[in-house]
Amino acid sequence: MSASSAFNDEKGGSSSVGEPEYGHDPASGGIFSSDYKRHDDLKEMLDSNKDSLKLEAMKRIVAMVARGKNASDLFPAVVKNVACKNIEVKKLVYVYLVRYAEEQQDLALLSISTFQRGLKDPNQLIRASALRVLSSIRVTIIVPIMMLAIKEAASDMSPYVRKTAAHAIPKLYSLDPEQKDQLIEVIEKLLADKTTLVAGSVVMAFEEVCPERIDLIHKNYRKLCNLLIDVEEWGQVVIINMLTRYARTQFLNPNINESLLEEGGEKTFYGSEEDEDEDDEDKDKKAEVATMAKRKPYVMDPDHRLLLRNTKPLLQSRNAAVVMAVAQLYFHLAPKAEVGVIAKALVRLLRSHSEVQYVVLQNVATMTIKRRGMFEPYLKSFYIRSTDPTQIKVLKLEVLTNLANETNISTILREFQTYIKSMDKDFVAATIQAIGRCATNIGEVRDTCLNGLVQLLSNRDELVVAESVVVIKKLLQMQPEKHSDIIKHMAKLIDNIQVPMARASILWLIGEYCEHVPKISPDVLRKMAKSFTNEEDIVKLQIINLAAKLYLTNSKQTKLLTQYVLNLAKYDQNYDIRDRARFIRQLIVPTEKSGALSKYAKKLFLALKPAPVLESPFKDRDHFQLGSLSHLLNAKAGGYQELPDWPEAAPDPSVRNVEVKESVPEWTKCSSREKRKEKKVEKPFYSDSEGESGPTESADSESDSANGSESVSGSEVSGSGSESEESEEGSESEEEEEEEDEEKDKKKKKKELKKKPVQESESEQSSEEEEEERKHERKSKPRKSDSETESGDEEESESESSQSESDESESEAEVKKKKKAAQSKPPAKPVKTDGKKEKKEMSLLDLDDFEPAPSPQVTPVNSFLSSSLVTDLEGLSLSDSVLSPATIAPSSALKSYELLHRITGEGLSVEYCFSRQPFSPDANMVAVQIQFTNNATSDTKNLHMEDVKLQSGMRVKEFPEIELLPAGETTTAVMGIDFCDSTQAANFQLCTHTRKFFVSIQPPVGELMRPIFLTENEFKKEQGQLMGMNEITERLTLDVKCRNEHTIVQRVTTAANLSRVPCGSDKECSPPVPPPPPDHPVHRFAGRTVTSSSLVLVTVATKEEGAAQLTVNCEKMVIGTMLVKDILQALTQ
Amino acid sequence: MSTKRNFIDLQRHLKDRTRGAFSAAHTLLPYWHRVTHQWQLESAAEMIHSLFLINHTGDIFLEKHWKSVISRGVCDYFLEVKEKAVEPENVPPVLQTPHHYLISIYRDKLFFLSVIQTEVPPLFVIEFLHRVADTFQDYFGECSESIIKDNVVTVYELLEEMLDNGFPLATESNILKEMIKPPTILRSVVNTLTVLLFFPGSSNVGDKLPTGQLSNIPWRRAAVKYTNNEAYFDVIEEIDAILDKSGMTVFAEIQGVIEACTRLSGMPDLTLSFMNPRLLDDVSFHPCVRFKRWESERVLSFIPPDGNFTLMTYHVSSQNLVAIPVYVKQNISFFETGSCGRLDITIGPKQTMGKMVEGLMVTVHMPKAVLSVNLTASQGNYTYDLATKVLVWDIGKLNPQKPPNLRGTLSVQSGAPRPEENPALDIKLKIQQLAISGLKVNRLDMYGEKYKPFKGVKYMTKAGKFQVRT
């Protein structure tokens, strides 16, 4: 490889600059003498003006640090260079600084100002690295500075800086735990971040600072699930582990109904009496629970399902830690029937490095105890090779033993037979133990195993024999009467076997079953008495035992022998043995002093002893979260978070709904939602919205990575959840149920929609009649408000600007009049009389995307409801390419967002929408139209804004104060915000004469741009210059309702303020016909961002069967990715 | 220490059972066993606290701390366990000391030992350490003690970037290379010039990001340009098998990997499809591969990283019978009397699909008692390492007409008992131009860029863990 030669070169190159000096300075004795001098030399180099000398010095210092040499006396010389211009010097200074700052706190403080300056740098990378180093300096005095820096960085524009802020949180926490509360606030803020870059890091911070604050996760749960696949590998591990814990607290045990069966099935495996007793108790309890569960059939929470579904593809990750994390999640959370999927992935990891194998096998061993069936198909993957390290062999053996059952035991035993011949004696011993376990667990093979083990007794290796004896002893304990010949055989072995443990085992066996071998046993005792003094302690104890038992059963022959042995033991060096001898003598030899106990001596010694239970050391290991360090050690490691038990009853699932918040822009549908909630509290909102989103196709996984406006509202998140649901092929039973629910919801909604097909009323109490009335009213109302605003504008605004504005609105009004005319009656009717289904879809759509337009510019009835009208408009925009984009924009109805809810606003409700008009006072601002409605009984006065809080660079032009808003009246105002091409919210206070409300306006990314006109050629040319990083491409399948041209155009322009690029080819100019043209058209849209005027180019290339490719070219990558996300959503739903 | 303990636990556990009715307790534990107890941690700590690099003789030659300094004395626990384990592979990867946990990997005769203070998924650390070793390999061409010492500054900078406060930050080789240039470039640039883009303080670097950090395709660097655009894919399959004495297959499976080398300008979007994707049973992907496309269409769609990478690994479904390319006839026996044994191995072609078997090599780990061998090979050479007792027979190409044979006598230490187990044979072989499972790449398409790349697919079959029991 070229690299190796390169390496040689490098060696040569660096040596010429003097590297060998330290290259050959191992900890030789001479170093101390030269130390002082060398450091002088380094200091000189650091003080020089030449960067090359400084760099050289720093390299040598870092090499010292790496070697563990003390370089702290250089601190003053080094820290001077913290502001050095040379980047590499600087970098190495940072490395040094972080290493020694703790020791030299005073001097370290000198460097702080450099970093503080760095925090304000316009370059995000410098900001990030300044924060990184600053937070790594472990000096307590700077805690407040760090806190401030973290807080600031947490709301930085750049996700990369925010990620760094997340990393800094645990650093500060470990430096000063007092800061916990403040840090939790920052974590809370960062948890709400929508970028994949931040997600992993902030969850890591959460786990280290406040893992107990599970409540912080609720609102972010769905977002995290959906982002997961695009988070980097290490973040995935942390998030999955955290979500496992979360799910254990929030959802019900999916196996609650199966636990009965499970217990019954697995119990026989370790069928000792004790166990059974326990099991029975358990069973009773479980049965109770089960019956309870039967009363209320288990339905999996959709959020629970969402987690399982979104983690499953990660089983295919190349990163073993990710695979293990998913595996443990499935093991702990999935219904029993679904856990199986992880087996294959885990078996795959067995091909990896031996350390990985080691950890995986430990976990597999635990899993095989609870879920044996899962790994049975992969039995052969656990076969042992002679080249495996011993620790791997032993673990594989453990797994094989756990997997053994009646059907595969013969294969396994044949395998074991090979292993017994291994040269690795530790492994052979483990194999013999394993055979013993198989024999106890599976009755059918007990005799076979026993015979096999007896054969091993003639093995040449003593260790093997000894281990066999020990195991045989255990097996014999189970049915001693059948095997007196084996006992005889073993008695003979006592002459040859030297391993103490084995000798002891044999002696115990003979003593215990001396009645089965009455002739041999006294003889054995005789031999043992002879060699007593030379035996090991453990053997001596057994000799005493044997003697005692024989004395009790056959005192005639053995009385003297026993006396002899006890006398020997009396003078033994070991006090245990002396004690034992004294004790036994008192117990068995009747004297005048002997108490009541000696009567029971026989019972005491020859009581029936229960057979030992041979069970896996991995039994019950699974109370530790699998994959954790604690599980591996089978001991709680510091900082381990217990895996909670399933709750008895599910906590309120609605906590995960992302609620209407004052500050969060929302589809203003609260009325209908609340209504529904009232109707059925139990039903989570989630499943409702699934119904809404209807059959959608799966968004390509990459789409999630975009930091788009995902999870702004509950409906959106769950929408994407349902996407993945549909994409899932293996359908589970729960799904059907869910679907049924959806169906119901749909029906319900249909009913509701029938009631108010067009408009949503603001008030939730309004009865049907009221609604009827309202419908009538509404028709006149908008027109009224329309005129109001116009007049208002004219009155208040400065002459020129107002002129142009009103001009435009007038022209718009014209268009609208057209629309109204077109819509007024005939087109509306066909919709109603259409097939029921179609109508439902239409109205659903309507509910989803469009709102009772609060803005006067928009017609209350959605324009595109009538297909004919759309065609009209489409024709207009297409045929007349000079048509101003501003006039096209309104054709797609404007979404309006709630700024202030009626309740929180104490009667005052405020909504806003992006009117897509140029904001005349300042072209760099986005016009936001605000509609105030006074629902209170009293007048509201002096409506104005105050205390505007903005991200740096953002500006706001306030709307003129509204002096009076009478009760029941509605008015609108326009304000301008320069968002600096970011989706950061503008926060301000809305003040009335009595109250102040904190509100914020956050723009969807599509509103940050204004349409521009480009020809197709221009478009292509510009696009050619925005390739590579500036281009984001997504594949998608268009929504069924969105396969014709005008809906595509419609939806794209709704999602983003762009104008369509007219296309020269006739296929696009021809009026759109219902069957789309055979060759697939390409739609192009163009715009510029409002602040920086960066081009935004969008291409939607359709292909057969609804497939399409979406391309966004924009030099602002963040905007590009977010836009892709938004448009994708618009097109697929 | 923990894992050692686990093992001992396991044994002890079983022994506990044997004790059953015994009254005597007898367990000798290593001293560190008694030390294990719970301790209170003052506060939360990061995931990976420190890293030590240790060579196989036990010298600590590099240390890096991501927070406060931990004395290298902590390694003593590890070194002690290492001394006890005969083979370095037998050192448990997870050890417990009174105040820390030590997680280590053994790669290229080096131990990468990390110090942990709190609960962390062990695989997380192990996987990361391997990634560090991979990165060194990638940067310096090999990962050895001398090369790490020679490049200690680069190594240190890499470690600094890869981990922030104990949490992995940048582990993709493409991103790292944007921030820290590999030595090749370092040489040409001369030390004084900026090596890092990371601190764009000086004017010539400007506002440039290591774009990978921010983009949604973090594995690819931006603005790649080549004059010759090429994309090569190597489909490499390994046969893992255990054959028993009589040559019957105890267990066999095929594991495959697709190694790619792409040198393509711009942002190419590649699609690779197979003729017979149904063969693939279990797959794992490089993060660039789009899961959903695979799920729905069974094609690999991806924007490739620049340079060499592993695109996917796969397992061939077990319903397909695995073709075993060679047969092995062997007879190894040790005589009861007289200190000698006999060895006779013949290898011949079995199911080679008409291809040539190359690089054939047989490795035998002889029992310790075997002092020397006296063999004749009809083809190739053999060596016997007296210290490790490993016999290697390097055959080369397999001649189908005249199957190679190795026979002769083994001399066994006199007085030693006859070895009980015959040593297993490890077979290595290579077959070019063949994927033994029959997997075939159908086509490779590129989207997103205008040029026509040169495309190539190569197949190869190798013996993986291919063992013949004797």
PDB file of N, CA and C in Angstrom, chain A residues 55 66-67 87 91 125 129 132 171 208 316 318 348 351 355 358 390-391 415 421 460 470 473-474 580 613 628-630 632-633 636 638 702, chain B residues 2-3 6 17-18 23 38 45 63 72 89-90 106 119 122 130 150 160-161 164 172 191 199 210 240 282-283 285 290 418 421 467 469:
ATOM      1  N   LEU A  55       5.950  25.151  16.669  1.00  0.00           N
ATOM      2  CA  LEU A  55       5.276  23.905  16.330  1.00  0.00           C
ATOM      3  C   LEU A  55       6.129  22.715  16.751  1.00  0.00           C
ATOM      4  N   ALA A  66       1.969  12.430  25.847  1.00  0.00           N
ATOM      5  CA  ALA A  66       1.451  11.134  25.410  1.00  0.00           C
ATOM      6  C   ALA A  66       2.148  10.006  26.146  1.00  0.00           C
ATOM      7  N   ARG A  67       3.418  10.220  26.413  1.00  0.00           N
ATOM      8  CA  ARG A  67       4.201   9.206  27.073  1.00  0.00           C
ATOM      9  C   ARG A  67       3.936   9.170  28.565  1.00  0.00           C
ATOM     10  N   ILE A  87      -2.551  27.544  13.153  1.00  0.00           N
ATOM     11  CA  ILE A  87      -3.623  26.674  13.619  1.00  0.00           C
ATOM     12  C   ILE A  87      -3.103  25.428  14.295  1.00  0.00           C
ATOM     13  N   LYS A  91      -3.800  24.294  18.064  1.00  0.00           N
ATOM     14  CA  LYS A  91      -4.460  23.018  18.355  1.00  0.00           C
ATOM     15  C   LYS A  91      -3.689  22.240  19.414  1.00  0.00           C
ATOM     16  N   LEU A 125     -17.580  26.925  13.484  1.00  0.00           N
ATOM     17  CA  LEU A 125     -16.574  25.971  13.922  1.00  0.00           C
ATOM     18  C   LEU A 125     -15.709  26.528  15.030  1.00  0.00           C
ATOM     19  N   SER A 129     -15.386  25.022  18.728  1.00  0.00           N
ATOM     20  CA  SER A 129     -14.145  24.539  19.326  1.00  0.00           C
ATOM     21  C   SER A 129     -13.793  25.356  20.558  1.00  0.00           C
ATOM     22  N   ARG A 132     -15.716  23.886  23.228  1.00  0.00           N
ATOM     23  CA  ARG A 132     -15.201  22.562  23.555  1.00  0.00           C
ATOM     24  C   ARG A 132     -14.001  22.647  24.487  1.00  0.00           C
ATOM     25  N   LYS A 171     -19.748  17.817  31.185  1.00  0.00           N
ATOM     26  CA  LYS A 171     -18.455  18.294  31.683  1.00  0.00           C
ATOM     27  C   LYS A 171     -18.667  19.266  32.833  1.00  0.00           C
ATOM     28  N   GLU A 208     -26.562  11.449  31.687  1.00  0.00           N
ATOM     29  CA  GLU A 208     -25.537  11.656  32.704  1.00  0.00           C
ATOM     30  C   GLU A 208     -25.975  12.648  33.776  1.00  0.00           C
ATOM     31  N   GLN A 316     -29.562  -4.074  11.210  1.00  0.00           N
ATOM     32  CA  GLN A 316     -28.679  -4.254  10.061  1.00  0.00           C
ATOM     33  C   GLN A 316     -27.451  -3.353  10.144  1.00  0.00           C
ATOM     34  N   ARG A 318     -23.795  -1.856  10.877  1.00  0.00           N
ATOM     35  CA  ARG A 318     -22.486  -2.499  10.902  1.00  0.00           C
ATOM     36  C   ARG A 318     -21.858  -2.383  12.291  1.00  0.00           C
ATOM     37  N   ARG A 348     -24.877 -13.027  13.758  1.00  0.00           N
ATOM     38  CA  ARG A 348     -23.947 -12.402  12.826  1.00  0.00           C
ATOM     39  C   ARG A 348     -22.753 -11.789  13.561  1.00  0.00           C
ATOM     40  N   ARG A 351     -19.260 -13.370  14.204  1.00  0.00           N
ATOM     41  CA  ARG A 351     -18.168 -13.367  13.231  1.00  0.00           C
ATOM     42  C   ARG A 351     -17.197 -12.233  13.512  1.00  0.00           C
ATOM     43  N   GLU A 355     -13.537  -9.892  21.152  1.00  0.00           N
ATOM     44  CA  GLU A 355     -14.096  -9.132  22.271  1.00  0.00           C
ATOM     45  C   GLU A 355     -15.596  -8.943  22.077  1.00  0.00           C
ATOM     46  N   TYR A 358     -17.323 -12.130  22.779  1.00  0.00           N
ATOM     47  CA  TYR A 358     -17.383 -12.364  24.218  1.00  0.00           C
ATOM     48  C   TYR A 358     -18.605 -11.698  24.832  1.00  0.00           C
ATOM     49  N   THR A 390     -10.258 -19.668  25.133  1.00  0.00           N
ATOM     50  CA  THR A 390     -10.985 -20.461  26.125  1.00  0.00           C
ATOM     51  C   THR A 390     -12.246 -19.769  26.620  1.00  0.00           C
ATOM     52  N   GLN A 391     -12.130 -18.464  26.868  1.00  0.00           N
ATOM     53  CA  GLN A 391     -13.313 -17.784  27.419  1.00  0.00           C
ATOM     54  C   GLN A 391     -14.490 -17.827  26.444  1.00  0.00           C
ATOM     55  N   GLU A 415     -21.413 -33.489  19.729  1.00  0.00           N
ATOM     56  CA  GLU A 415     -20.467 -32.375  19.711  1.00  0.00           C
ATOM     57  C   GLU A 415     -19.608 -32.392  20.970  1.00  0.00           C
ATOM     58  N   LYS A 421     -12.184 -34.316  24.038  1.00  0.00           N
ATOM     59  CA  LYS A 421     -10.838 -34.718  23.632  1.00  0.00           C
ATOM     60  C   LYS A 421      -9.904 -33.523  23.481  1.00  0.00           C
ATOM     61  N   ARG A 460      -7.025 -40.827  30.839  1.00  0.00           N
ATOM     62  CA  ARG A 460      -5.689 -40.733  31.388  1.00  0.00           C
ATOM     63  C   ARG A 460      -5.489 -39.420  32.138  1.00  0.00           C
ATOM     64  N   VAL A 470     -17.060 -35.631  39.984  1.00  0.00           N
ATOM     65  CA  VAL A 470     -17.893 -34.612  40.613  1.00  0.00           C
ATOM     66  C   VAL A 470     -19.275 -34.577  39.958  1.00  0.00           C
ATOM     67  N   LYS A 473     -21.327 -37.764  40.649  1.00  0.00           N
ATOM     68  CA  LYS A 473     -21.873 -37.710  41.998  1.00  0.00           C
ATOM     69  C   LYS A 473     -23.217 -36.989  42.010  1.00  0.00           C
ATOM     70  N   LYS A 474     -23.258 -35.899  41.284  1.00  0.00           N
ATOM     71  CA  LYS A 474     -24.511 -35.131  41.258  1.00  0.00           C
ATOM     72  C   LYS A 474     -25.619 -35.925  40.580  1.00  0.00           C
ATOM     73  N   ARG A 580     -14.716 -30.688  63.866  1.00  0.00           N
ATOM     74  CA  ARG A 580     -15.653 -31.636  63.285  1.00  0.00           C
ATOM     75  C   ARG A 580     -15.573 -32.979  64.007  1.00  0.00           C
ATOM     76  N   VAL A 613     -29.377 -28.807  42.163  1.00  0.00           N
ATOM     77  CA  VAL A 613     -29.917 -28.208  40.938  1.00  0.00           C
ATOM     78  C   VAL A 613     -28.727 -27.726  40.113  1.00  0.00           C
ATOM     79  N   SER A 628     -25.632  -4.185  29.042  1.00  0.00           N
ATOM     80  CA  SER A 628     -25.013  -3.206  29.930  1.00  0.00           C
ATOM     81  C   SER A 628     -23.792  -3.811  30.608  1.00  0.00           C
ATOM     82  N   LEU A 629     -22.976  -2.935  31.117  1.00  0.00           N
ATOM     83  CA  LEU A 629     -21.802  -3.376  31.857  1.00  0.00           C
ATOM     84  C   LEU A 629     -22.234  -4.166  33.086  1.00  0.00           C
ATOM     85  N   SER A 630     -23.288  -3.703  33.728  1.00  0.00           N
ATOM     86  CA  SER A 630     -23.763  -4.371  34.935  1.00  0.00           C
ATOM     87  C   SER A 630     -24.176  -5.799  34.643  1.00  0.00           C
ATOM     88  N   LEU A 632     -22.999  -7.682  32.303  1.00  0.00           N
ATOM     89  CA  LEU A 632     -21.803  -8.459  32.040  1.00  0.00           C
ATOM     90  C   LEU A 632     -21.105  -8.855  33.335  1.00  0.00           C
ATOM     91  N   LEU A 633     -21.076  -7.933  34.270  1.00  0.00           N
ATOM     92  CA  LEU A 633     -20.399  -8.201  35.529  1.00  0.00           C
ATOM     93  C   LEU A 633     -21.299  -8.925  36.509  1.00  0.00           C
ATOM     94  N   LYS A 636     -24.128  -4.478  40.028  1.00  0.00           N
ATOM     95  CA  LYS A 636     -24.525  -3.146  39.642  1.00  0.00           C
ATOM     96  C   LYS A 636     -23.298  -2.249  39.502  1.00  0.00           C
ATOM     97  N   GLY A 638     -21.461   1.422  38.852  1.00  0.00           N
ATOM     98  CA  GLY A 638     -21.785   2.795  39.235  1.00  0.00           C
ATOM     99  C   GLY A 638     -22.532   3.507  38.120  1.00  0.00           C
ATOM    100  N   GLU A 702     -34.134   8.772   4.656  1.00  0.00           N
ATOM    101  CA  GLU A 702     -33.253   9.928   4.711  1.00  0.00           C
ATOM    102  C   GLU A 702     -34.017  11.209   5.002  1.00  0.00           C
TER     103      GLU A 702
ATOM    104  N   SER B   2     -13.563  -8.506  35.758  1.00  0.00           N
ATOM    105  CA  SER B   2     -14.920  -8.994  35.862  1.00  0.00           C
ATOM    106  C   SER B   2     -15.117 -10.276  35.077  1.00  0.00           C
ATOM    107  N   THR B   3     -14.573 -10.313  33.885  1.00  0.00           N
ATOM    108  CA  THR B   3     -14.890 -11.457  33.062  1.00  0.00           C
ATOM    109  C   THR B   3     -14.182 -12.673  33.559  1.00  0.00           C
ATOM    110  N   ASN B   6     -16.281 -13.744  35.958  1.00  0.00           N
ATOM    111  CA  ASN B   6     -17.447 -14.445  35.443  1.00  0.00           C
ATOM    112  C   ASN B   6     -17.120 -15.899  35.191  1.00  0.00           C
ATOM    113  N   ARG B  17     -22.419 -26.394  43.481  1.00  0.00           N
ATOM    114  CA  ARG B  17     -23.406 -27.463  43.385  1.00  0.00           C
ATOM    115  C   ARG B  17     -22.826 -28.758  43.927  1.00  0.00           C
ATOM    116  N   THR B  18     -21.569 -28.995  43.506  1.00  0.00           N
ATOM    117  CA  THR B  18     -20.993 -30.255  43.929  1.00  0.00           C
ATOM    118  C   THR B  18     -20.880 -30.287  45.425  1.00  0.00           C
ATOM    119  N   SER B  23     -19.882 -30.014  53.922  1.00  0.00           N
ATOM    120  CA  SER B  23     -19.952 -28.895  54.851  1.00  0.00           C
ATOM    121  C   SER B  23     -18.757 -27.989  54.662  1.00  0.00           C
ATOM    122  N   GLN B  38     -18.926  -2.272  46.172  1.00  0.00           N
ATOM    123  CA  GLN B  38     -19.549  -1.112  45.538  1.00  0.00           C
ATOM    124  C   GLN B  38     -18.915   0.156  46.069  1.00  0.00           C
ATOM    125  N   ALA B  45     -19.826  10.539  35.401  1.00  0.00           N
ATOM    126  CA  ALA B  45     -18.593  10.663  34.638  1.00  0.00           C
ATOM    127  C   ALA B  45     -18.877  10.340  33.182  1.00  0.00           C
ATOM    128  N   GLU B  63      -0.531   7.252  26.562  1.00  0.00           N
ATOM    129  CA  GLU B  63      -1.726   7.436  27.372  1.00  0.00           C
ATOM    130  C   GLU B  63      -2.427   8.714  26.962  1.00  0.00           C
ATOM    131  N   ARG B  72      -1.411   5.725  35.675  1.00  0.00           N
ATOM    132  CA  ARG B  72      -1.289   4.511  34.892  1.00  0.00           C
ATOM    133  C   ARG B  72      -1.183   3.273  35.773  1.00  0.00           C
ATOM    134  N   GLU B  89      -5.089 -13.603  23.824  1.00  0.00           N
ATOM    135  CA  GLU B  89      -6.514 -13.655  23.452  1.00  0.00           C
ATOM    136  C   GLU B  89      -7.386 -14.034  24.640  1.00  0.00           C
ATOM    137  N   ASN B  90      -6.754 -14.643  25.630  1.00  0.00           N
ATOM    138  CA  ASN B  90      -7.551 -15.120  26.753  1.00  0.00           C
ATOM    139  C   ASN B  90      -7.745 -14.086  27.846  1.00  0.00           C
ATOM    140  N   TYR B 106      -7.579  -6.500  21.931  1.00  0.00           N
ATOM    141  CA  TYR B 106      -6.248  -6.931  21.525  1.00  0.00           C
ATOM    142  C   TYR B 106      -6.206  -6.929  20.011  1.00  0.00           C
ATOM    143  N   GLU B 119     -21.361   2.930  34.395  1.00  0.00           N
ATOM    144  CA  GLU B 119     -22.103   2.074  33.485  1.00  0.00           C
ATOM    145  C   GLU B 119     -22.021   2.595  32.054  1.00  0.00           C
ATOM    146  N   PRO B 122     -20.696  -2.248  27.216  1.00  0.00           N
ATOM    147  CA  PRO B 122     -19.329  -2.662  26.905  1.00  0.00           C
ATOM    148  C   PRO B 122     -19.053  -2.692  25.400  1.00  0.00           C
ATOM    149  N   HIS B 130     -12.017  -0.548  18.517  1.00  0.00           N
ATOM    150  CA  HIS B 130     -11.686  -1.134  17.214  1.00  0.00           C
ATOM    151  C   HIS B 130     -11.690  -0.066  16.129  1.00  0.00           C
ATOM    152  N   ASP B 150       6.107   6.722  16.230  1.00  0.00           N
ATOM    153  CA  ASP B 150       6.655   7.657  15.250  1.00  0.00           C
ATOM    154  C   ASP B 150       5.668   8.762  14.902  1.00  0.00           C
ATOM    155  N   GLU B 160      -7.936  13.129  20.004  1.00  0.00           N
ATOM    156  CA  GLU B 160      -8.620  14.338  20.469  1.00  0.00           C
ATOM    157  C   GLU B 160      -9.906  14.576  19.672  1.00  0.00           C
ATOM    158  N   GLU B 161      -9.842  14.313  18.377  1.00  0.00           N
ATOM    159  CA  GLU B 161     -11.027  14.549  17.544  1.00  0.00           C
ATOM    160  C   GLU B 161     -12.058  13.440  17.684  1.00  0.00           C
ATOM    161  N   ASP B 164     -14.920  13.337  22.429  1.00  0.00           N
ATOM    162  CA  ASP B 164     -15.062  14.577  23.185  1.00  0.00           C
ATOM    163  C   ASP B 164     -15.692  14.214  24.511  1.00  0.00           C
ATOM    164  N   GLU B 172     -15.767   8.833  11.397  1.00  0.00           N
ATOM    165  CA  GLU B 172     -15.704   8.509   9.976  1.00  0.00           C
ATOM    166  C   GLU B 172     -14.358   8.939   9.424  1.00  0.00           C
ATOM    167  N   ASN B 191       5.877  21.001   7.654  1.00  0.00           N
ATOM    168  CA  ASN B 191       5.243  21.150   8.962  1.00  0.00           C
ATOM    169  C   ASN B 191       4.655  22.525   9.247  1.00  0.00           C
ATOM    170  N   PHE B 199      -9.230  24.783  12.553  1.00  0.00           N
ATOM    171  CA  PHE B 199      -9.220  26.115  13.119  1.00  0.00           C
ATOM    172  C   PHE B 199      -8.934  27.113  12.022  1.00  0.00           C
ATOM    173  N   PRO B 210     -15.393  21.187   8.014  1.00  0.00           N
ATOM    174  CA  PRO B 210     -15.314  19.776   7.646  1.00  0.00           C
ATOM    175  C   PRO B 210     -16.749  19.353   7.373  1.00  0.00           C
ATOM    176  N   ASP B 240     -17.125 -20.941   6.094  1.00  0.00           N
ATOM    177  CA  ASP B 240     -16.833 -21.386   7.449  1.00  0.00           C
ATOM    178  C   ASP B 240     -17.312 -22.819   7.535  1.00  0.00           C
ATOM    179  N   ASP B 282     -29.032 -12.725   5.685  1.00  0.00           N
ATOM    180  CA  ASP B 282     -28.871 -11.696   6.711  1.00  0.00           C
ATOM    181  C   ASP B 282     -27.823 -10.722   6.196  1.00  0.00           C
ATOM    182  N   VAL B 283     -28.109  -9.458   6.351  1.00  0.00           N
ATOM    183  CA  VAL B 283     -27.196  -8.460   5.792  1.00  0.00           C
ATOM    184  C   VAL B 283     -26.923  -7.383   6.823  1.00  0.00           C
ATOM    185  N   PHE B 285     -25.138  -3.290   6.720  1.00  0.00           N
ATOM    186  CA  PHE B 285     -24.737  -2.300   5.744  1.00  0.00           C
ATOM    187  C   PHE B 285     -23.837  -1.229   6.324  1.00  0.00           C
ATOM    188  N   ARG B 290     -29.267   2.799   1.810  1.00  0.00           N
ATOM    189  CA  ARG B 290     -30.646   3.152   2.203  1.00  0.00           C
ATOM    190  C   ARG B 290     -31.427   1.873   2.523  1.00  0.00           C
ATOM    191  N   ARG B 418       0.763 -40.555  25.700  1.00  0.00           N
ATOM    192  CA  ARG B 418       0.325 -40.404  24.315  1.00  0.00           C
ATOM    193  C   ARG B 418      -0.730 -39.295  24.238  1.00  0.00           C
ATOM    194  N   GLU B 421      -5.816 -36.226  21.997  1.00  0.00           N
ATOM    195  CA  GLU B 421      -6.570 -35.659  20.892  1.00  0.00           C
ATOM    196  C   GLU B 421      -5.660 -35.458  19.709  1.00  0.00           C
ATOM    197  N   GLN B 467     -12.193 -25.821   9.312  1.00  0.00           N
ATOM    198  CA  GLN B 467     -11.467 -26.704  10.214  1.00  0.00           C
ATOM    199  C   GLN B 467     -11.836 -28.153   9.966  1.00  0.00           C
ATOM    200  N   ARG B 469     -11.620 -31.776  11.696  1.00  0.00           N
ATOM    201  CA  ARG B 469     -11.303 -32.480  12.945  1.00  0.00           C
ATOM    202  C   ARG B 469     -10.662 -33.813  12.616  1.00  0.00           C
TER     203      ARG B 469
END
